[in-house]
PDB file of C-alpha atoms and ligand atoms in Angstrom:
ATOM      1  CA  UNK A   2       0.000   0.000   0.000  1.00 45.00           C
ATOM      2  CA  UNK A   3       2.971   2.681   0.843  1.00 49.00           C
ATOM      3  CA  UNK A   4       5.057   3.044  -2.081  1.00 47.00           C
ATOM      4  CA  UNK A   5       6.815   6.105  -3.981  1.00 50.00           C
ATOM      5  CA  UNK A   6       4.096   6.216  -5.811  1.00 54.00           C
ATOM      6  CA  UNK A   7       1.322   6.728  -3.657  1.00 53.00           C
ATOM      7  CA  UNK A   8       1.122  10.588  -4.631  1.00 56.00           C
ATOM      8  CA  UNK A   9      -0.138   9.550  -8.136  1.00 59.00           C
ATOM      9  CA  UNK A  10      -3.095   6.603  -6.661  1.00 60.00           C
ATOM     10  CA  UNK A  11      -4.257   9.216  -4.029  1.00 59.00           C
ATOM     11  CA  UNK A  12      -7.651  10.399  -5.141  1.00 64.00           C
ATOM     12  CA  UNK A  13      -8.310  13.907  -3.872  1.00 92.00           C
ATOM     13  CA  UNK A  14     -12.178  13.094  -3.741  1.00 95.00           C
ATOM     14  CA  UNK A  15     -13.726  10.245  -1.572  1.00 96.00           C
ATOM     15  CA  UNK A  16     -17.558   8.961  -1.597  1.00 96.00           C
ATOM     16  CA  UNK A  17     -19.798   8.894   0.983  1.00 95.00           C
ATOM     17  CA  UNK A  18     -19.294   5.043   1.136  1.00 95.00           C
ATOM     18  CA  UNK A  19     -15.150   5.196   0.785  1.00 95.00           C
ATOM     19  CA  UNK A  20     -12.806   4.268   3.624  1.00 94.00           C
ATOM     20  CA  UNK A  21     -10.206   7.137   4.757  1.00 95.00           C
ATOM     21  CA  UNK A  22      -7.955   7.408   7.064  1.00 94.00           C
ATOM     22  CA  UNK A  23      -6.259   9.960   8.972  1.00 93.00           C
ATOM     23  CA  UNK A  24      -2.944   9.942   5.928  1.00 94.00           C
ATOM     24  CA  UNK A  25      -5.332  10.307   3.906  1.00 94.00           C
ATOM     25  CA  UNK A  26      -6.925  13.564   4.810  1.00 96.00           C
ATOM     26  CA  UNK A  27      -4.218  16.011   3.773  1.00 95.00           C
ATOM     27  CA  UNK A  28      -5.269  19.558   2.212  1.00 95.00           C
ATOM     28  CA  UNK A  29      -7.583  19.456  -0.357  1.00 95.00           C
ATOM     29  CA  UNK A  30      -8.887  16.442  -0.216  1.00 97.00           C
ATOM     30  CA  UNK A  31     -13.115  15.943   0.024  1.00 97.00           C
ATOM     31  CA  UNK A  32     -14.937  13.173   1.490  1.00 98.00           C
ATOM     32  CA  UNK A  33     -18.494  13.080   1.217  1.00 98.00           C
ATOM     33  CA  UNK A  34     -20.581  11.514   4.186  1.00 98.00           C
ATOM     34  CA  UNK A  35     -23.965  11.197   4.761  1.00 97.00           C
ATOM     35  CA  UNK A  36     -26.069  13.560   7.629  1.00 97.00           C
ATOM     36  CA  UNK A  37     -28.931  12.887   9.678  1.00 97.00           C
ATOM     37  CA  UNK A  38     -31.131  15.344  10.772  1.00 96.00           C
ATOM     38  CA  UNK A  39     -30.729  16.144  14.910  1.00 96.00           C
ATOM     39  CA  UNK A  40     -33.311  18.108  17.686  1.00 95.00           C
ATOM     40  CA  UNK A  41     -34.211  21.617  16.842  1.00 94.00           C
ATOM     41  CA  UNK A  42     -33.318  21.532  13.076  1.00 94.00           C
ATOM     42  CA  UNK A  43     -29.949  20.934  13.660  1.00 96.00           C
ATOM     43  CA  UNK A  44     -27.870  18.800  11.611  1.00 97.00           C
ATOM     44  CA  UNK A  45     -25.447  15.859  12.546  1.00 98.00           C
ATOM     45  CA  UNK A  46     -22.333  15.488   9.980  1.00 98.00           C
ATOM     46  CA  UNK A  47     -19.634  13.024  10.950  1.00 97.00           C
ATOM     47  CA  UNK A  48     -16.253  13.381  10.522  1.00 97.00           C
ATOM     48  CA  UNK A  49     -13.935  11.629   8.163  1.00 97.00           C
ATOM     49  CA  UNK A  50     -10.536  11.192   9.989  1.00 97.00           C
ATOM     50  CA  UNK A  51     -12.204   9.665  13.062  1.00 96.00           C
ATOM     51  CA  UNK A  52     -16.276   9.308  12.918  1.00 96.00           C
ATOM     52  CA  UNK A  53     -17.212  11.642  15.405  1.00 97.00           C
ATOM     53  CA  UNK A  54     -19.833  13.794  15.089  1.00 98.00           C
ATOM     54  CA  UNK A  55     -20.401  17.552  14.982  1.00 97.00           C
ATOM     55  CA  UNK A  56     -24.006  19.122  15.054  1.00 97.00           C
ATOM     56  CA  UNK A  57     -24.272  22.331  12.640  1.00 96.00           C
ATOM     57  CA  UNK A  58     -26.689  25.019  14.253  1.00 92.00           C
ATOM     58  CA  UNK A  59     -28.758  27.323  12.241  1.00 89.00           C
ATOM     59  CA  UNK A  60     -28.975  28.071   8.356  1.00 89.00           C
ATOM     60  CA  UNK A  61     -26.694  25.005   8.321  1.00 92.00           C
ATOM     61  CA  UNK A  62     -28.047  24.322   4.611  1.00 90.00           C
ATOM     62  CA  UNK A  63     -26.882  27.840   2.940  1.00 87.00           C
ATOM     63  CA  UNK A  64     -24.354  28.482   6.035  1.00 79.00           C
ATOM     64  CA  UNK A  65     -20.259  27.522   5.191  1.00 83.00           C
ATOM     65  CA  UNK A  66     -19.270  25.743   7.811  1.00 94.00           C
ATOM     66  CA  UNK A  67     -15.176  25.373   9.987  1.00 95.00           C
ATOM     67  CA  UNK A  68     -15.184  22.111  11.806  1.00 97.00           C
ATOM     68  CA  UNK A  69     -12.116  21.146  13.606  1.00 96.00           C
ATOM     69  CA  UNK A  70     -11.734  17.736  15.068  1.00 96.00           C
ATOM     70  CA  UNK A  71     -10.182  18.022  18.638  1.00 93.00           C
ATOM     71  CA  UNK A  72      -9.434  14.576  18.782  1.00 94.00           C
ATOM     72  CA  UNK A  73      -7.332  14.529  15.314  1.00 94.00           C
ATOM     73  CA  UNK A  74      -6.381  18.052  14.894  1.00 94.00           C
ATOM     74  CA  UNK A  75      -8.133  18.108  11.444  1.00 96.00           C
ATOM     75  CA  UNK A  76      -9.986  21.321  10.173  1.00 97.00           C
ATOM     76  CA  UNK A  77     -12.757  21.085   7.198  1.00 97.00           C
ATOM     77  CA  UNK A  78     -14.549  23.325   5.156  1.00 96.00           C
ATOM     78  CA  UNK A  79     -17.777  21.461   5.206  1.00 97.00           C
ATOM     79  CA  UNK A  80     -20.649  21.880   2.761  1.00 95.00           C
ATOM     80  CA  UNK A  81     -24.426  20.713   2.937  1.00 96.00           C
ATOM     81  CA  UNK A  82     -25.705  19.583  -0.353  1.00 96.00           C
ATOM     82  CA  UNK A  83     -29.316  18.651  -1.438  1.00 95.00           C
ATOM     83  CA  UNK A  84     -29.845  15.267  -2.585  1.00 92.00           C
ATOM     84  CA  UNK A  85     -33.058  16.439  -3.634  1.00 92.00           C
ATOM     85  CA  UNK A  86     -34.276  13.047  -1.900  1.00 92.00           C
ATOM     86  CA  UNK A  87     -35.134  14.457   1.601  1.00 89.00           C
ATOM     87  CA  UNK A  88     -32.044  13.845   2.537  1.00 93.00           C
ATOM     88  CA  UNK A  89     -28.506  15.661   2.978  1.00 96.00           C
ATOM     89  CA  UNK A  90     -25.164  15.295   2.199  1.00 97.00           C
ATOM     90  CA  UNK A  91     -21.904  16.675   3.857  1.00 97.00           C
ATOM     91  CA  UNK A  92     -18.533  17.570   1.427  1.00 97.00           C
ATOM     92  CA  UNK A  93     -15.665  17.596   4.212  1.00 97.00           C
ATOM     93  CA  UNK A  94     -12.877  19.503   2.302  1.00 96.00           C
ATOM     94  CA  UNK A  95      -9.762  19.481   4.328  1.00 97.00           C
ATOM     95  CA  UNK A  96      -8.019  22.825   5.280  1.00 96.00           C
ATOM     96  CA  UNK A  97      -4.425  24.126   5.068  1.00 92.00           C
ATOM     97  CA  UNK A  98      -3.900  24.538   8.731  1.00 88.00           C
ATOM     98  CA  UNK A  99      -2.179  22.366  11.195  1.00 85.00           C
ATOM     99  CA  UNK A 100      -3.693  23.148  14.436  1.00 89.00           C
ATOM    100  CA  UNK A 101      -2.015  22.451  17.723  1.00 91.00           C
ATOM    101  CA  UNK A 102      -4.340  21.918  20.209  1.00 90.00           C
ATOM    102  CA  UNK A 103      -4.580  23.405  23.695  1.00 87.00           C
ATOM    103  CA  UNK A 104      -4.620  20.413  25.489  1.00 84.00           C
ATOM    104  CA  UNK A 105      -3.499  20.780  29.114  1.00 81.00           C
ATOM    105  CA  UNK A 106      -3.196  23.409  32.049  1.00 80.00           C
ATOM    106  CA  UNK A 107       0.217  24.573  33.067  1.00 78.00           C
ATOM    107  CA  UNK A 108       1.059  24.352  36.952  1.00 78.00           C
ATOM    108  CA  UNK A 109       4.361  24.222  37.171  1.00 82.00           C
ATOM    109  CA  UNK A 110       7.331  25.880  35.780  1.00 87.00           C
ATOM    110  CA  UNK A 111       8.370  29.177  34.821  1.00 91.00           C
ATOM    111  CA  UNK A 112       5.866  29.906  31.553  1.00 87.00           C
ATOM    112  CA  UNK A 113       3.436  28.920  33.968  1.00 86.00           C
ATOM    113  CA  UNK A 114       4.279  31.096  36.486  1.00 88.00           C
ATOM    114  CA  UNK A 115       3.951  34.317  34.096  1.00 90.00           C
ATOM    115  CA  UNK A 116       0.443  33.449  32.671  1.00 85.00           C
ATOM    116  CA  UNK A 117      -1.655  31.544  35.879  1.00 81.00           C
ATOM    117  CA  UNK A 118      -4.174  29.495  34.755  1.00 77.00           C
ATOM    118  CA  UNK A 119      -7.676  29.950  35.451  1.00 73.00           C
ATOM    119  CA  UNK A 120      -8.442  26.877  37.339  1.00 64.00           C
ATOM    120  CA  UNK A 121     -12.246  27.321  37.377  1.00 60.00           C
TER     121      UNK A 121
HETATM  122 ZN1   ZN B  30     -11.310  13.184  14.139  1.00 72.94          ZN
END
């Protein structure tokens, strides 16, 4: 499956039935998934890097929509499309950035010591 060549068997746009995983989802690529419709006309989309789910609020069908992925550090540009069957469909298109993650409080040690934490 590795190889030199993977660059040229990478497709940059995966179904709604397709497998990805996380080396797969590098800028640019799209994955389609389905959506299921949530309380209070909210709208469930799941991710592609790890299968959880975000819920978009709102206009979520004319809205553009940032999720990020805490779990795998993975933005998206996501877009809601019509399937003109009742039903909804999700484009996850993978962004440029790299996030790192705020992931733990500081209690010790100097950089701590300038900026205390709120410890709420
Ligand atoms: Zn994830």
């Amino acid at each position: 499956m590795l190889g030199g060549d993977r660059e040229d068997r990478k497709p940059t746009s995966y179904g709604a039935t397709d497998d990805v995983t996380l080396n797969l989802l590098v800028p640019g690529v799209t994955v389609r998934r389905y959506t299921e419709a949530a309380s209070g006309g909210a709208l469930d989309v799941i991710a592609p890097c790890c299968g959880r789910i975000a819920r978009l609020q709102g206009d979520w069908i004319h809205d553009a929509h940032l999720v990020l992925c805490l779990a795998c550090a993975v933005t998206y540009d996501v877009r809601i499309l019509d399937e003109n069957d009742g039903g909804f469909a999700a484009d996850f298109v993978v962004r440029d950035e790299l996030p790192a993650l705020v992931r733990r409080r500081a209690s010790t040690g100097w950089l701590a010591r300038q900026h205390p934490a709120d410890l709420r």
